Amino acid sequence: MLNLAPVALFVYNRPDHTKKTVEALKSNTLSADTDLLIFSDAAKTATQQTMVDAVRAFVRNIEGFKSITVVERKSNLGLAASIIDGVTTVVKAHGKVIVLEDDMVTSPYFLQYMNDGLTKYAATKKVASIHAYVYPIADLPETFFLRGADCWGWATWEDRWAWFEADGSKLLAQLSQRNLLKTFDFNGSYAYSNMLRDQIAGRNNSWAIRWHASVFLLNKLTLYSGKSLVTNIGHDGSGVHCGESDSYASELLNSPLILADIPLTENQQAFKNFEQFFRKNNLSLLRKFFIKINTFIKKFL
């Protein structure tokens, strides 16, 4: 008998994105044997109500899964509170969970990879989570570990999710006291620590930076695939937390991924590859910024 993890899907006010996410998930090889739990946040303002209603009308009529449960929030929780509450609820009931948001299109082999990872590392407390997205980086290993956690198509177990620390101030203090800020920021190439500071100051409400920091401080690992099984379609300006960018667009892996035994340690070459990608992407964004500034200035010359 299959013992597949349920999928928790978090949706809000983007019906077109939600449809693409669900259709891709339904095309997965294990979808018919998978329980799907959908958490629909309530509208924050009256102007968003129509789109929230459209999303809810769609998700109420989804077919193609073992079971479908729709949780319609009565008030607006926001993404962070909705995910924290939803993941906690699901892992308490099922012991494990696969997590998606409404802008994540998956490979047909996404569910197979996630369930294989959850099964393989269920008793390995060194592993905190399984992750399905990877940046468009060439020459990565087929699978590898990095320290910390991630947020674009991921899975975990109840005992690992218990490590989540909601207090960003505690996390930042520990990172600073243990002299880990530079490593946490991929040697200064990606400002994760600034994201955490912004969360503490209320400038963002990220659950993901706190999940990453919680796992990182415990020196736990996340399994990545060398080729992405998720692509994020939310970088089109439609998302609450995502701007417009094509820097993270990854081609989906369209063949099964067999999980071989690999060392239970952070892959240093993959770490360097991520660092190089971040540095290159930072330069690209800087160039685009200056192009926009120059274009704006020329209008007034």
PDB file of C-alpha atoms in Angstrom, residues 73-181:
ATOM      1  CA  ARG A  73      -9.973  31.060   5.856  1.00  0.00           C
ATOM      2  CA  LYS A  74     -12.610  33.305   7.425  1.00  0.00           C
ATOM      3  CA  SER A  75     -10.199  36.221   7.762  1.00  0.00           C
ATOM      4  CA  ASN A  76      -6.977  37.208   6.017  1.00  0.00           C
ATOM      5  CA  LEU A  77      -4.011  35.551   7.706  1.00  0.00           C
ATOM      6  CA  GLY A  78      -1.354  36.565   5.208  1.00  0.00           C
ATOM      7  CA  LEU A  79       0.967  34.065   3.556  1.00  0.00           C
ATOM      8  CA  ALA A  80       3.291  33.507   6.513  1.00  0.00           C
ATOM      9  CA  ALA A  81       0.609  32.774   9.104  1.00  0.00           C
ATOM     10  CA  SER A  82      -1.378  30.703   6.625  1.00  0.00           C
ATOM     11  CA  ILE A  83       1.610  28.509   5.754  1.00  0.00           C
ATOM     12  CA  ILE A  84       2.808  28.121   9.339  1.00  0.00           C
ATOM     13  CA  ASP A  85      -0.672  27.144  10.516  1.00  0.00           C
ATOM     14  CA  GLY A  86      -1.406  24.929   7.499  1.00  0.00           C
ATOM     15  CA  VAL A  87       1.878  23.026   7.578  1.00  0.00           C
ATOM     16  CA  THR A  88       1.568  22.513  11.332  1.00  0.00           C
ATOM     17  CA  THR A  89      -1.975  21.182  10.929  1.00  0.00           C
ATOM     18  CA  VAL A  90      -1.057  18.762   8.156  1.00  0.00           C
ATOM     19  CA  VAL A  91       2.090  17.314   9.738  1.00  0.00           C
ATOM     20  CA  LYS A  92       0.245  16.743  13.015  1.00  0.00           C
ATOM     21  CA  ALA A  93      -2.373  14.727  11.159  1.00  0.00           C
ATOM     22  CA  HIS A  94      -0.135  12.928   8.642  1.00  0.00           C
ATOM     23  CA  GLY A  95       3.437  13.094   9.969  1.00  0.00           C
ATOM     24  CA  LYS A  96       4.761  14.622   6.743  1.00  0.00           C
ATOM     25  CA  VAL A  97       3.792  17.135   4.081  1.00  0.00           C
ATOM     26  CA  ILE A  98       4.651  18.402   0.609  1.00  0.00           C
ATOM     27  CA  VAL A  99       4.179  22.176   0.324  1.00  0.00           C
ATOM     28  CA  LEU A 100       3.304  24.245  -2.742  1.00  0.00           C
ATOM     29  CA  GLU A 101       2.086  27.761  -3.348  1.00  0.00           C
ATOM     30  CA  ASP A 102      -0.215  28.942  -6.119  1.00  0.00           C
ATOM     31  CA  ASP A 103       2.572  29.969  -8.518  1.00  0.00           C
ATOM     32  CA  MET A 104       4.605  26.754  -8.659  1.00  0.00           C
ATOM     33  CA  VAL A 105       4.333  24.604 -11.767  1.00  0.00           C
ATOM     34  CA  THR A 106       5.715  21.118 -11.242  1.00  0.00           C
ATOM     35  CA  SER A 107       7.350  18.415 -13.320  1.00  0.00           C
ATOM     36  CA  PRO A 108       5.290  15.220 -13.819  1.00  0.00           C
ATOM     37  CA  TYR A 109       7.851  13.520 -11.558  1.00  0.00           C
ATOM     38  CA  PHE A 110       7.722  16.074  -8.740  1.00  0.00           C
ATOM     39  CA  LEU A 111       5.552  13.963  -6.433  1.00  0.00           C
ATOM     40  CA  GLN A 112       7.685  10.877  -7.053  1.00  0.00           C
ATOM     41  CA  TYR A 113      10.866  12.741  -6.133  1.00  0.00           C
ATOM     42  CA  MET A 114       9.359  14.301  -3.026  1.00  0.00           C
ATOM     43  CA  ASN A 115       7.929  11.022  -1.744  1.00  0.00           C
ATOM     44  CA  ASP A 116      11.137   9.139  -2.513  1.00  0.00           C
ATOM     45  CA  GLY A 117      13.099  11.741  -0.557  1.00  0.00           C
ATOM     46  CA  LEU A 118      10.680  11.667   2.370  1.00  0.00           C
ATOM     47  CA  THR A 119      10.894   7.879   2.503  1.00  0.00           C
ATOM     48  CA  LYS A 120      14.662   7.662   2.082  1.00  0.00           C
ATOM     49  CA  TYR A 121      15.492  10.206   4.788  1.00  0.00           C
ATOM     50  CA  ALA A 122      12.564   9.717   7.181  1.00  0.00           C
ATOM     51  CA  ALA A 123      14.818   8.350   9.927  1.00  0.00           C
ATOM     52  CA  THR A 124      17.816  10.578   9.121  1.00  0.00           C
ATOM     53  CA  LYS A 125      17.549  13.533  11.496  1.00  0.00           C
ATOM     54  CA  LYS A 126      20.444  15.283   9.747  1.00  0.00           C
ATOM     55  CA  VAL A 127      18.049  15.975   6.853  1.00  0.00           C
ATOM     56  CA  ALA A 128      15.472  18.679   7.542  1.00  0.00           C
ATOM     57  CA  SER A 129      13.661  18.823   4.234  1.00  0.00           C
ATOM     58  CA  ILE A 130      13.435  17.882   0.565  1.00  0.00           C
ATOM     59  CA  HIS A 131      13.464  20.672  -2.034  1.00  0.00           C
ATOM     60  CA  ALA A 132      12.415  20.516  -5.679  1.00  0.00           C
ATOM     61  CA  TYR A 133      13.438  23.869  -7.164  1.00  0.00           C
ATOM     62  CA  VAL A 134      16.992  24.720  -8.109  1.00  0.00           C
ATOM     63  CA  TYR A 135      18.400  27.823  -9.764  1.00  0.00           C
ATOM     64  CA  PRO A 136      19.334  27.633 -13.469  1.00  0.00           C
ATOM     65  CA  ILE A 137      22.903  26.529 -12.752  1.00  0.00           C
ATOM     66  CA  ALA A 138      24.808  24.150 -15.020  1.00  0.00           C
ATOM     67  CA  ASP A 139      26.908  21.188 -13.863  1.00  0.00           C
ATOM     68  CA  LEU A 140      25.271  20.562 -10.508  1.00  0.00           C
ATOM     69  CA  PRO A 141      25.309  17.007  -9.104  1.00  0.00           C
ATOM     70  CA  GLU A 142      22.195  14.915  -9.741  1.00  0.00           C
ATOM     71  CA  THR A 143      21.283  15.363  -6.074  1.00  0.00           C
ATOM     72  CA  PHE A 144      23.124  17.176  -3.290  1.00  0.00           C
ATOM     73  CA  PHE A 145      22.750  18.666   0.177  1.00  0.00           C
ATOM     74  CA  LEU A 146      23.019  22.274   1.328  1.00  0.00           C
ATOM     75  CA  ARG A 147      22.777  23.561   4.868  1.00  0.00           C
ATOM     76  CA  GLY A 148      19.485  25.219   5.771  1.00  0.00           C
ATOM     77  CA  ALA A 149      16.071  25.014   4.129  1.00  0.00           C
ATOM     78  CA  ASP A 150      14.230  26.426   1.131  1.00  0.00           C
ATOM     79  CA  CYS A 151      10.714  27.323   0.049  1.00  0.00           C
ATOM     80  CA  TRP A 152       9.790  26.693  -3.610  1.00  0.00           C
ATOM     81  CA  GLY A 153       8.291  23.217  -3.589  1.00  0.00           C
ATOM     82  CA  TRP A 154       9.465  21.492  -0.428  1.00  0.00           C
ATOM     83  CA  ALA A 155       8.625  18.704   1.969  1.00  0.00           C
ATOM     84  CA  THR A 156       9.335  17.862   5.572  1.00  0.00           C
ATOM     85  CA  TRP A 157       8.312  15.696   8.511  1.00  0.00           C
ATOM     86  CA  GLU A 158       6.529  16.566  11.756  1.00  0.00           C
ATOM     87  CA  ASP A 159       9.632  16.177  13.938  1.00  0.00           C
ATOM     88  CA  ARG A 160      11.701  18.391  11.616  1.00  0.00           C
ATOM     89  CA  TRP A 161       9.018  21.085  11.318  1.00  0.00           C
ATOM     90  CA  ALA A 162       9.098  21.256  15.123  1.00  0.00           C
ATOM     91  CA  TRP A 163      12.499  22.975  14.685  1.00  0.00           C
ATOM     92  CA  PHE A 164      10.821  26.057  13.169  1.00  0.00           C
ATOM     93  CA  GLU A 165      11.548  29.150  15.286  1.00  0.00           C
ATOM     94  CA  ALA A 166       9.053  31.951  14.719  1.00  0.00           C
ATOM     95  CA  ASP A 167      11.058  34.622  16.541  1.00  0.00           C
ATOM     96  CA  GLY A 168      13.360  36.215  13.987  1.00  0.00           C
ATOM     97  CA  SER A 169      15.194  38.216  16.657  1.00  0.00           C
ATOM     98  CA  LYS A 170      16.343  35.025  18.369  1.00  0.00           C
ATOM     99  CA  LEU A 171      17.543  33.621  15.062  1.00  0.00           C
ATOM    100  CA  LEU A 172      19.488  36.735  14.096  1.00  0.00           C
ATOM    101  CA  ALA A 173      21.085  36.956  17.535  1.00  0.00           C
ATOM    102  CA  GLN A 174      22.291  33.355  17.310  1.00  0.00           C
ATOM    103  CA  LEU A 175      23.664  33.855  13.812  1.00  0.00           C
ATOM    104  CA  SER A 176      25.572  36.903  14.992  1.00  0.00           C
ATOM    105  CA  GLN A 177      26.819  35.381  18.259  1.00  0.00           C
ATOM    106  CA  ARG A 178      28.087  32.280  16.473  1.00  0.00           C
ATOM    107  CA  ASN A 179      29.762  34.331  13.706  1.00  0.00           C
ATOM    108  CA  LEU A 180      27.661  32.650  11.016  1.00  0.00           C
ATOM    109  CA  LEU A 181      26.262  35.646   9.138  1.00  0.00           C
TER     110      LEU A 181
END
